[in-house]
Coordinates of C-alpha atoms in Angstrom, one line a residue:
M107 CA 131.8 134.9 105.2
E108 CA 129.9 136.1 102.2
P109 CA 128.1 139.4 102.7
K110 CA 124.3 139.3 102.8
D111 CA 123.8 141.7 100.0
R112 CA 126.0 139.5 97.8
K113 CA 123.8 136.6 98.6
V114 CA 120.8 138.6 97.5
R115 CA 122.4 139.6 94.3
K116 CA 123.3 136.0 93.6
R117 CA 119.7 134.9 94.3
D118 CA 118.2 137.6 92.2
S119 CA 120.6 137.1 89.3
G120 CA 118.1 134.7 87.7
G121 CA 120.6 132.0 86.9
A122 CA 119.6 128.4 86.4
P123 CA 119.3 126.5 89.7
S124 CA 122.4 124.4 90.6
F125 CA 122.5 120.9 92.0
V126 CA 122.8 122.4 95.5
C127 CA 119.6 124.4 94.9
A128 CA 117.8 121.4 93.5
R129 CA 118.9 119.3 96.5
A130 CA 117.7 122.0 98.8
A131 CA 114.4 122.2 97.0
V132 CA 113.8 118.5 97.4
Y133 CA 114.9 118.6 101.0
R134 CA 112.5 121.5 101.9
R135 CA 109.6 119.6 100.5
L136 CA 110.7 116.2 101.7
K137 CA 107.5 115.5 103.6
A138 CA 105.3 116.0 100.5
I139 CA 107.7 114.2 98.2
V140 CA 107.5 111.1 100.5
A141 CA 103.8 111.4 101.3
F142 CA 102.6 111.7 97.7
P143 CA 104.0 108.5 96.3
V144 CA 103.0 106.6 99.4
F145 CA 99.5 107.8 99.0
V146 CA 99.4 107.0 95.3
A147 CA 100.8 103.5 96.0
L148 CA 98.2 102.8 98.7
A149 CA 95.5 104.1 96.3
A150 CA 96.8 101.8 93.5
A151 CA 96.9 98.8 95.9
A152 CA 93.3 99.5 97.0
I153 CA 92.1 99.8 93.4
T154 CA 93.9 96.7 92.2
S155 CA 92.6 94.7 95.1
A156 CA 89.0 95.7 94.1
L157 CA 89.5 94.8 90.5
P158 CA 88.4 91.3 89.4
K159 CA 91.2 88.7 89.1
R160 CA 92.0 87.2 85.7
Y161 CA 93.7 83.8 85.3
D162 CA 95.5 82.7 82.1
A163 CA 95.8 79.0 81.3
S164 CA 97.9 77.8 78.3
A165 CA 97.8 74.6 76.3
T166 CA 100.5 73.7 73.7
I167 CA 99.8 72.0 70.4
Q168 CA 101.8 71.0 67.4
I169 CA 100.4 71.9 64.0
D170 CA 100.7 69.6 61.0
P171 CA 104.0 70.4 59.1
R172 CA 102.6 68.8 56.0
Q173 CA 100.0 71.3 55.3
R174 CA 100.2 73.0 51.9
S175 CA 100.3 76.8 51.8
Q176 CA 97.5 78.5 50.0
S177 CA 99.7 79.5 47.1
D178 CA 101.0 75.9 46.7
A179 CA 97.5 74.5 46.6
T180 CA 96.4 77.1 44.0
N181 CA 99.4 76.6 41.8
G182 CA 99.1 72.8 42.1
S183 CA 102.8 72.4 42.9
P184 CA 103.6 69.1 44.6
G185 CA 105.9 69.4 47.6
F186 CA 105.3 69.9 51.3
G187 CA 106.4 72.8 53.3
T188 CA 106.2 74.9 56.5
S189 CA 106.1 78.3 54.9
Q190 CA 104.9 81.4 56.8
P191 CA 101.5 81.4 55.0
T192 CA 101.0 77.8 56.0
I193 CA 101.7 78.4 59.6
E194 CA 99.6 81.6 59.6
A195 CA 96.7 79.6 58.1
E196 CA 97.0 77.1 60.9
L197 CA 97.0 79.8 63.5
Q198 CA 93.8 81.2 62.1
T199 CA 92.3 77.7 62.0
V200 CA 92.8 77.5 65.8
K201 CA 90.7 80.6 66.2
S202 CA 88.2 79.7 63.4
E203 CA 84.5 79.7 63.9
P204 CA 84.1 75.9 63.7
V205 CA 86.6 75.4 66.5
I206 CA 85.1 78.0 68.7
R207 CA 81.6 76.8 68.0
R208 CA 82.6 73.3 68.8
V209 CA 84.0 74.4 72.2
V210 CA 80.9 76.5 73.0
Q211 CA 78.6 73.5 72.3
K212 CA 80.8 71.0 74.1
L213 CA 81.2 73.1 77.3
H214 CA 77.8 74.8 77.2
L215 CA 79.4 78.2 77.4
D216 CA 76.2 79.8 76.2
R217 CA 74.9 79.1 79.8
D218 CA 78.0 80.6 81.4
A219 CA 77.4 84.2 82.7
E220 CA 81.1 85.1 82.2
F221 CA 80.8 84.4 78.4
K222 CA 77.7 86.5 78.0
P223 CA 78.8 90.0 77.0
F224 CA 77.2 93.2 78.3
W225 CA 73.8 93.6 76.6
P226 CA 74.7 96.8 74.5
R227 CA 77.5 94.9 72.9
S228 CA 75.3 91.8 72.4
W229 CA 72.7 94.0 70.7
F230 CA 75.4 95.7 68.6
I231 CA 76.7 92.3 67.4
G232 CA 73.2 91.2 66.5
L233 CA 72.6 94.4 64.7
L234 CA 75.6 94.0 62.5
A235 CA 74.6 90.4 61.8
A236 CA 78.1 89.2 62.8
P237 CA 79.0 85.6 61.9
R238 CA 79.6 84.8 65.6
T239 CA 77.1 84.7 68.4
P240 CA 77.7 86.9 71.4
T241 CA 79.0 83.9 73.4
E242 CA 81.4 83.0 70.5
S243 CA 82.6 86.6 70.4
A244 CA 83.2 86.7 74.1
L245 CA 85.3 83.5 73.8
Y246 CA 87.2 84.9 70.8
D247 CA 88.1 88.0 72.8
R248 CA 89.5 85.8 75.6
L249 CA 91.5 83.6 73.2
S250 CA 95.1 84.2 72.3
V251 CA 97.1 82.1 69.9
S252 CA 100.8 82.5 69.3
R253 CA 103.6 80.5 67.8
I254 CA 106.5 79.5 70.0
R255 CA 109.6 81.0 68.4
N256 CA 110.3 79.3 65.0
T257 CA 108.9 75.9 65.9
L258 CA 105.7 74.2 64.9
L259 CA 104.4 74.5 68.5
V260 CA 101.5 76.9 69.1
K261 CA 100.4 78.1 72.5
I262 CA 96.7 78.5 73.2
R263 CA 96.0 80.9 76.0
I264 CA 92.6 81.5 77.6
S265 CA 91.8 84.3 80.1
S266 CA 89.0 83.7 82.7
G267 CA 88.0 84.7 86.2
D268 CA 88.1 81.0 87.3
P269 CA 91.5 79.2 87.0
A270 CA 89.9 75.8 86.5
K271 CA 87.6 77.2 83.8
S272 CA 90.5 78.8 81.9
A273 CA 92.4 75.5 81.8
R274 CA 89.3 73.6 80.8
V275 CA 88.5 75.9 77.9
A276 CA 92.1 76.0 76.7
N277 CA 92.2 72.2 76.6
A278 CA 88.8 72.1 74.8
I279 CA 90.1 74.5 72.1
A280 CA 93.2 72.4 71.6
Q281 CA 91.1 69.2 71.4
A282 CA 88.6 70.9 69.1
Y283 CA 91.4 71.9 66.7
V284 CA 92.8 68.4 66.6
E285 CA 89.3 67.0 65.9
D286 CA 88.6 69.6 63.3
H287 CA 91.9 68.8 61.6
A288 CA 91.1 65.1 61.6
E289 CA 87.6 65.6 60.2
A290 CA 89.0 67.9 57.4
R291 CA 91.7 65.3 56.5
S292 CA 89.2 62.5 56.5
S293 CA 86.8 64.5 54.2
L294 CA 89.8 65.3 51.9
E295 CA 90.8 61.6 51.6
T296 CA 87.2 60.6 50.9
A297 CA 86.9 63.2 48.2
K298 CA 90.1 62.0 46.6
S299 CA 89.0 58.4 46.6
I300 CA 85.7 59.4 44.9
L301 CA 87.3 61.6 42.3
D302 CA 90.3 59.4 41.7
P303 CA 89.4 55.7 42.4
K304 CA 92.4 54.2 40.3
P305 CA 95.0 52.9 42.7
D306 CA 97.8 53.2 40.2
T307 CA 97.3 56.9 39.5
A308 CA 100.5 57.8 41.5
A309 CA 102.4 55.2 39.5
D310 CA 101.0 56.6 36.2
N311 CA 102.0 60.1 37.2
S312 CA 105.4 59.0 38.5
G313 CA 107.0 60.2 35.2
S314 CA 106.0 63.7 35.9
L315 CA 107.7 63.8 39.4
S316 CA 111.2 65.1 39.9
P317 CA 113.9 62.5 40.9
S318 CA 114.0 63.8 44.5
E319 CA 110.2 63.6 44.8
R320 CA 110.2 60.0 43.4
V321 CA 112.8 59.1 46.0
F322 CA 110.6 60.6 48.8
Q323 CA 107.6 58.7 47.5
T324 CA 109.5 55.5 47.4
L325 CA 110.7 56.0 51.0
L326 CA 107.2 56.7 52.2
A327 CA 105.9 53.6 50.5
E328 CA 108.6 51.4 52.0
Y329 CA 108.9 52.9 55.5
K330 CA 105.5 53.8 56.9
A331 CA 107.1 55.0 60.1
L332 CA 108.7 57.9 58.3
E333 CA 105.3 59.5 57.8
L334 CA 105.3 62.6 59.9
P335 CA 102.6 62.8 62.6
G336 CA 99.6 65.1 62.4
P337 CA 98.6 67.9 64.8
R338 CA 98.6 66.8 68.4
I339 CA 98.4 68.2 71.9
V340 CA 101.9 68.5 73.3
A341 CA 101.0 69.9 76.8
K342 CA 97.6 70.3 78.4
A343 CA 96.7 73.4 80.3
E344 CA 96.8 73.3 84.1
P345 CA 94.8 75.6 86.4
P346 CA 97.0 78.6 87.2
Q347 CA 97.9 79.2 90.8
T348 CA 98.4 83.0 90.6
P349 CA 96.3 85.6 88.7
A350 CA 97.8 87.0 85.5
A351 CA 96.0 90.3 86.0
P352 CA 96.0 92.6 87.7
N353 CA 99.6 92.3 88.7
S354 CA 99.3 94.2 92.1
N355 CA 103.0 94.3 92.9
R356 CA 103.9 95.6 89.5
I357 CA 101.2 98.2 89.5
V358 CA 102.0 99.4 93.0
A359 CA 105.7 99.6 92.2
I360 CA 105.2 101.5 88.9
S361 CA 102.7 103.9 90.6
F362 CA 105.1 104.6 93.4
L363 CA 108.0 105.3 91.1
L364 CA 106.0 107.5 88.8
A365 CA 104.5 109.4 91.7
L366 CA 108.0 109.8 93.3
G367 CA 109.3 111.2 90.0
T368 CA 106.3 113.5 89.7
A369 CA 106.7 114.7 93.2
V370 CA 110.4 115.5 92.7
A371 CA 109.6 117.3 89.4
I372 CA 106.8 119.4 91.1
A373 CA 109.2 120.3 93.9
L374 CA 111.8 121.5 91.3
L375 CA 109.1 123.4 89.4
L376 CA 107.9 125.1 92.6
E377 CA 111.5 126.0 93.4
F378 CA 112.0 127.4 89.9
E379 CA 108.7 129.4 90.0
S380 CA 109.6 130.7 93.5
S381 CA 113.0 131.7 92.3
A382 CA 111.5 133.3 89.2
R383 CA 109.1 135.3 91.3
M384 CA 112.0 136.3 93.5
R385 CA 113.9 138.0 90.7
T386 CA 113.4 141.6 91.6
S387 CA 114.9 142.6 88.2
R388 CA 111.5 141.7 86.8
V389 CA 109.6 144.2 88.9
R390 CA 110.3 147.1 86.5
S391 CA 109.4 145.1 83.4
V392 CA 106.2 143.6 85.0
L393 CA 104.9 146.6 87.0
S394 CA 106.6 149.4 85.1
C395 CA 108.0 151.0 88.2
P396 CA 111.3 150.7 90.1
H397 CA 111.8 148.1 92.8
M398 CA 112.3 149.7 96.2
T399 CA 112.8 146.8 98.6
S400 CA 111.7 143.2 99.4
L401 CA 110.1 142.5 102.8
P402 CA 110.6 139.0 104.2
V403 CA 107.7 137.1 105.8
I404 CA 107.1 137.8 109.5
E405 CA 106.7 134.5 111.2
G406 CA 104.4 134.0 114.2
N407 CA 100.8 133.1 115.1
E408 CA 98.0 135.4 113.9
I409 CA 97.1 136.9 117.2
A410 CA 100.6 138.0 118.2
L411 CA 101.5 138.8 114.6
S412 CA 98.8 141.5 114.2
Q413 CA 100.2 143.4 117.2
R414 CA 103.8 142.8 116.6
A415 CA 104.1 143.3 112.9
C416 CA 103.3 147.0 113.0
R417 CA 106.3 147.6 115.2
F418 CA 108.6 145.0 113.8
V419 CA 111.5 147.4 113.3
L420 CA 111.4 147.8 117.1
A421 CA 111.0 144.1 117.9
D422 CA 113.9 143.0 115.6
P423 CA 116.0 146.1 114.6
A424 CA 118.9 143.9 113.4
G425 CA 116.8 141.6 111.2
D426 CA 116.2 141.6 107.4
Y427 CA 112.8 143.2 107.7
A428 CA 114.2 146.2 109.6
E429 CA 117.0 146.5 107.0
A430 CA 114.4 146.5 104.2
I431 CA 112.5 149.3 106.0
R432 CA 115.7 151.4 106.4
K433 CA 116.4 150.9 102.7
T434 CA 113.0 152.2 101.8
C435 CA 113.5 155.3 104.1
R436 CA 116.8 156.0 102.4
K437 CA 115.3 156.0 99.0
L438 CA 112.4 158.2 100.1
E439 CA 114.9 160.7 101.6
M440 CA 116.7 160.7 98.3
R441 CA 113.5 161.7 96.5
R442 CA 112.6 164.3 99.1
G443 CA 115.2 166.9 97.9
G444 CA 114.8 170.2 99.7
A445 CA 111.1 169.8 100.4
Q446 CA 110.1 170.9 104.0
S447 CA 107.3 168.4 104.3
R448 CA 106.5 165.2 102.5
L449 CA 103.3 163.2 102.6
I450 CA 104.0 159.5 101.8
L451 CA 101.0 157.3 100.7
V452 CA 101.4 153.6 101.1
V453 CA 98.9 151.6 99.1
S454 CA 98.3 148.1 97.7
A455 CA 96.1 146.5 95.1
L456 CA 94.2 144.1 97.4
P457 CA 93.5 143.7 101.1
G458 CA 95.9 141.6 103.1
E459 CA 99.1 142.5 101.2
G460 CA 100.8 144.1 104.2
A461 CA 100.5 147.8 103.2
E462 CA 99.3 148.9 106.6
C463 CA 102.1 147.0 108.4
F464 CA 104.6 148.5 105.9
A465 CA 103.4 152.0 106.4
S466 CA 103.5 151.6 110.2
N467 CA 107.1 150.4 110.2
I468 CA 108.2 153.2 107.9
A469 CA 106.7 155.7 110.4
H470 CA 108.4 153.9 113.3
Q471 CA 111.7 153.9 111.5
Y472 CA 111.4 157.7 111.0
A473 CA 110.6 158.1 114.6
M474 CA 113.7 156.1 115.7
A475 CA 115.7 158.4 113.4
G476 CA 114.4 161.5 115.3
H477 CA 112.1 162.8 112.6
A478 CA 108.9 162.8 114.8
P479 CA 106.7 161.6 112.0
L480 CA 102.9 161.4 111.8
L481 CA 101.3 158.1 110.9
V482 CA 97.7 158.4 109.7
D483 CA 95.2 155.5 109.3
A484 CA 93.6 156.7 106.1
D485 CA 91.6 153.5 105.7
L486 CA 88.4 155.0 107.1
R487 CA 86.4 151.9 106.3
S488 CA 88.3 148.9 107.9
R489 CA 90.4 150.9 110.4
T490 CA 93.1 148.2 110.4
L491 CA 95.9 150.3 112.0
T492 CA 93.5 151.9 114.5
R493 CA 92.5 148.5 115.8
Q494 CA 96.1 147.4 116.1
L495 CA 97.8 150.6 117.5
A496 CA 94.9 152.4 119.3
E497 CA 91.9 150.2 119.7
N498 CA 90.4 152.2 122.5
S499 CA 90.8 155.6 120.8
S500 CA 87.7 157.8 121.3
C501 CA 88.1 159.8 118.1
G502 CA 89.9 160.0 114.9
I503 CA 90.2 162.0 111.7
L504 CA 86.8 161.0 110.5
D505 CA 85.1 162.1 113.8
Q506 CA 87.0 165.4 113.7
I507 CA 86.0 166.1 110.1
A508 CA 82.4 165.2 110.7
S509 CA 82.2 167.4 113.8
R510 CA 84.2 170.2 112.2
R511 CA 86.9 170.1 114.9
P512 CA 90.7 170.3 114.4
V513 CA 92.1 167.0 113.5
E514 CA 95.2 167.7 115.7
K515 CA 93.1 167.1 118.8
A516 CA 92.8 163.4 117.8
I517 CA 96.5 162.8 117.4
L518 CA 98.1 160.3 119.8
R519 CA 101.8 160.3 120.7
D520 CA 104.0 157.3 121.6
C521 CA 106.3 158.5 124.4
A522 CA 108.8 155.7 123.8
T523 CA 109.5 156.4 120.2
G524 CA 108.1 159.9 119.5
L525 CA 105.7 158.6 116.9
H526 CA 102.5 160.5 116.4
F527 CA 99.5 158.5 115.3
L528 CA 96.1 159.8 113.9
P529 CA 93.4 157.1 114.1
A530 CA 90.8 156.6 111.4
S531 CA 87.8 157.1 113.8
G532 CA 86.6 156.4 117.3
Q533 CA 84.3 153.6 118.5
E534 CA 81.1 155.3 117.4
P535 CA 80.0 154.8 113.7
I536 CA 79.9 157.8 111.5
S537 CA 77.1 158.0 108.9
I538 CA 78.8 160.3 106.4
P539 CA 80.0 158.5 103.3
V540 CA 83.7 158.1 103.1
P541 CA 84.2 159.4 99.5
D542 CA 82.3 162.6 100.5
V543 CA 84.7 163.1 103.4
L544 CA 87.8 162.6 101.3
R545 CA 86.4 165.0 98.6
S546 CA 85.5 167.7 101.2
K547 CA 87.3 171.0 101.6
A548 CA 87.6 170.3 105.3
F549 CA 89.7 167.2 104.7
T550 CA 92.0 169.0 102.3
E551 CA 92.5 171.8 104.7
A552 CA 93.1 169.3 107.5
I553 CA 95.9 167.6 105.5
A554 CA 97.4 170.9 104.7
A555 CA 97.5 171.8 108.3
L556 CA 99.1 168.6 109.2
K557 CA 101.9 169.2 106.6
E558 CA 102.7 172.5 108.3
N559 CA 103.3 170.7 111.6
F560 CA 105.0 167.5 110.5
V561 CA 108.0 167.0 108.3
T562 CA 107.0 163.4 107.4
I563 CA 103.5 162.1 107.2
V564 CA 102.8 158.5 106.3
L565 CA 99.3 157.6 105.2
A566 CA 98.2 154.0 105.2
A567 CA 95.6 153.9 102.4
P568 CA 92.9 151.3 101.6
P569 CA 93.5 149.0 98.6
L570 CA 93.3 150.5 95.1
L571 CA 91.0 147.9 93.7
S572 CA 88.6 147.8 96.7
A573 CA 87.3 151.4 96.8
P574 CA 88.1 154.8 95.2
D575 CA 89.4 156.1 98.5
A576 CA 93.1 155.6 97.6
H577 CA 92.7 157.5 94.3
L578 CA 91.3 160.5 96.2
L579 CA 94.2 160.4 98.7
A580 CA 96.7 160.2 95.8
E581 CA 95.7 163.7 94.8
L582 CA 97.1 165.0 98.1
A583 CA 100.2 162.7 98.3
D584 CA 103.8 163.8 97.5
E585 CA 105.2 160.2 97.2
I586 CA 103.3 156.9 96.5
V587 CA 104.8 153.6 97.6
F588 CA 103.1 150.5 96.2
A589 CA 103.2 147.3 98.3
T590 CA 102.4 144.0 96.7
A591 CA 102.5 140.4 97.8
W592 CA 104.8 139.4 94.9
Q593 CA 104.5 135.6 95.5
R594 CA 100.8 135.6 96.0
T595 CA 99.0 138.4 94.3
P596 CA 98.3 137.9 90.5
K597 CA 100.5 140.3 88.5
R598 CA 97.7 141.3 86.3
L599 CA 95.8 142.7 89.3
S600 CA 98.9 144.6 90.5
K601 CA 99.4 146.0 87.0
K602 CA 95.7 147.0 86.9
A603 CA 96.0 148.8 90.3
L604 CA 99.1 150.7 89.1
A605 CA 97.4 151.6 85.8
S606 CA 94.7 153.3 87.8
L607 CA 97.3 155.7 89.2
K608 CA 98.5 156.7 85.7
T609 CA 97.8 160.4 86.4
H610 CA 100.1 160.2 89.4
Q611 CA 103.0 158.2 87.8
Q612 CA 105.5 161.0 88.7
K613 CA 104.7 160.5 92.4
L614 CA 105.3 156.7 92.3
A615 CA 108.5 156.1 94.3
G616 CA 108.5 152.4 93.6
A617 CA 107.2 149.0 94.5
A618 CA 107.9 147.0 97.7
L619 CA 107.6 143.3 97.5
T620 CA 106.0 141.8 100.7
E621 CA 105.9 138.3 102.1
I622 CA 109.2 137.2 100.4
R623 CA 110.4 133.9 101.7
E624 CA 114.2 133.3 102.1
Q625 CA 115.3 130.8 99.4
Q626 CA 118.2 129.6 101.5
D627 CA 115.9 128.3 104.3
E628 CA 117.0 124.8 105.2
S629 CA 113.9 123.8 107.2
I630 CA 111.5 121.2 106.0
M631 CA 108.2 122.6 104.9
S632 CA 105.0 121.1 106.3
L633 CA 102.4 119.5 104.0
Y634 CA 100.2 122.5 104.5
E635 CA 102.9 124.9 103.5
V636 CA 103.6 122.9 100.3
L637 CA 99.9 123.0 99.5
E638 CA 99.7 126.7 100.1
E639 CA 102.7 127.1 97.8
M640 CA 101.0 125.1 95.1
R641 CA 97.9 127.1 95.4
G642 CA 99.8 130.2 94.7
V643 CA 101.3 128.9 91.4
P644 CA 98.0 128.8 89.4
A645 CA 97.8 132.6 89.8
L646 CA 100.8 132.8 87.4
S647 CA 98.6 131.5 84.6
H648 CA 96.8 134.9 84.6
F649 CA 100.0 136.8 84.4
D650 CA 100.5 138.6 81.1
R651 CA 104.0 137.4 80.3
T652 CA 104.3 139.5 77.2
A653 CA 105.1 142.4 79.6
A654 CA 107.9 140.5 81.3

């Protein structure tokens, strides 16, 4: 079996996450990965069901293959063709203003509320003096004309909220195009008869035609049936049975797949960020101090946790937390040298980072090792350790200093472990300002007297960024241990707190990372835990990465 310290080294090595790690990251956040796409799909289904339905009806027409291209007509070349300019011209004719205007008048679309655009757009069209009326513009926006492959067939598609209306308008446009074409051809033939009344003009000009053109003219004159038909309606539009938009099934499926991919990507990013924050090799580069140890999260409910965490080395002496505490004590003993007495100050940047719990467990570990240490609750404002270890104490260091009595009289002793504890204060409030007490000669003399009686004194100090108390206590300390919630506290605040101790850098023993979660945990996280994990990530945006 692989030793535990080897696992830690492998985890802290900072290598890229393997497939096994990625699979574990997805498995741990499986509830969120499943819940997120389901929620997004349900939201997409609700939104699409509320959107108005659009129905597309299509009519198919055949354009006239005998139309001249614009270039042919300009150059006066004789022949017929179906060149691209000719076909494009016919497609534009289908969407031309005469055809659209004819349909609007025939179906009375100007009275239809669906073809009346929103008033700002109608006003804007009138302001620009557009050639189309607002109703014609609305019909033009709903009209789509496209050629079917390389044939002479053209599909006319109309979009409407009413399936019967969409088919009716599509058929009307097809019919209007055929009628417009017939009128244009009739007008052209009338104009030709007026300008060229001689019936034998073609015969007179036969000499100017090429042999192939004369043969084609002869065939047309002899076989009238060979004359190609004009534009006609090939297939009329039928009312569609299903809406073309929105496509609910497609939208829901795409939303689900995109949300699923996003959820998996977020899970991997969270795993990467968590792994990056776990790399203890970054502690020195980020905080400019050595890494002492990493303290795992103590699981449990809040009521039991507050009473149990301060003595966790006793509750679980073989666990990872106790091993981290022993590692810290070994490093502190290495720094002690030949000193007879050492005062160790445990401090953090912000409240709630576990500094009090850390200090208490260090003192309990020293007590288990037979050192008979003294644990002092130096947080005279919040009295956190006093409430947890000696809630009913009648006096403390603050009371003794205020009444000018020896602080030794307020020390409590745990007969089971041999730990001595000095509470912050008793039940009665003290009106003296805390900074004045810490700056007083009586407090300095009291600490000096305690160092004569105890080899190891552990002070649980208030946060550095909350009050100046910890800076005053740092003047009296021999060793300073900085505790920080590495995965939660913004690094810029930790750096700011350590920077405030710049005059005591030689006393800084190192940093202890608290609330570290084991990366090999195979349990599935709850949705709340995933949300809490995501809430901790934005704090990284404030981190000055130039120092890393």
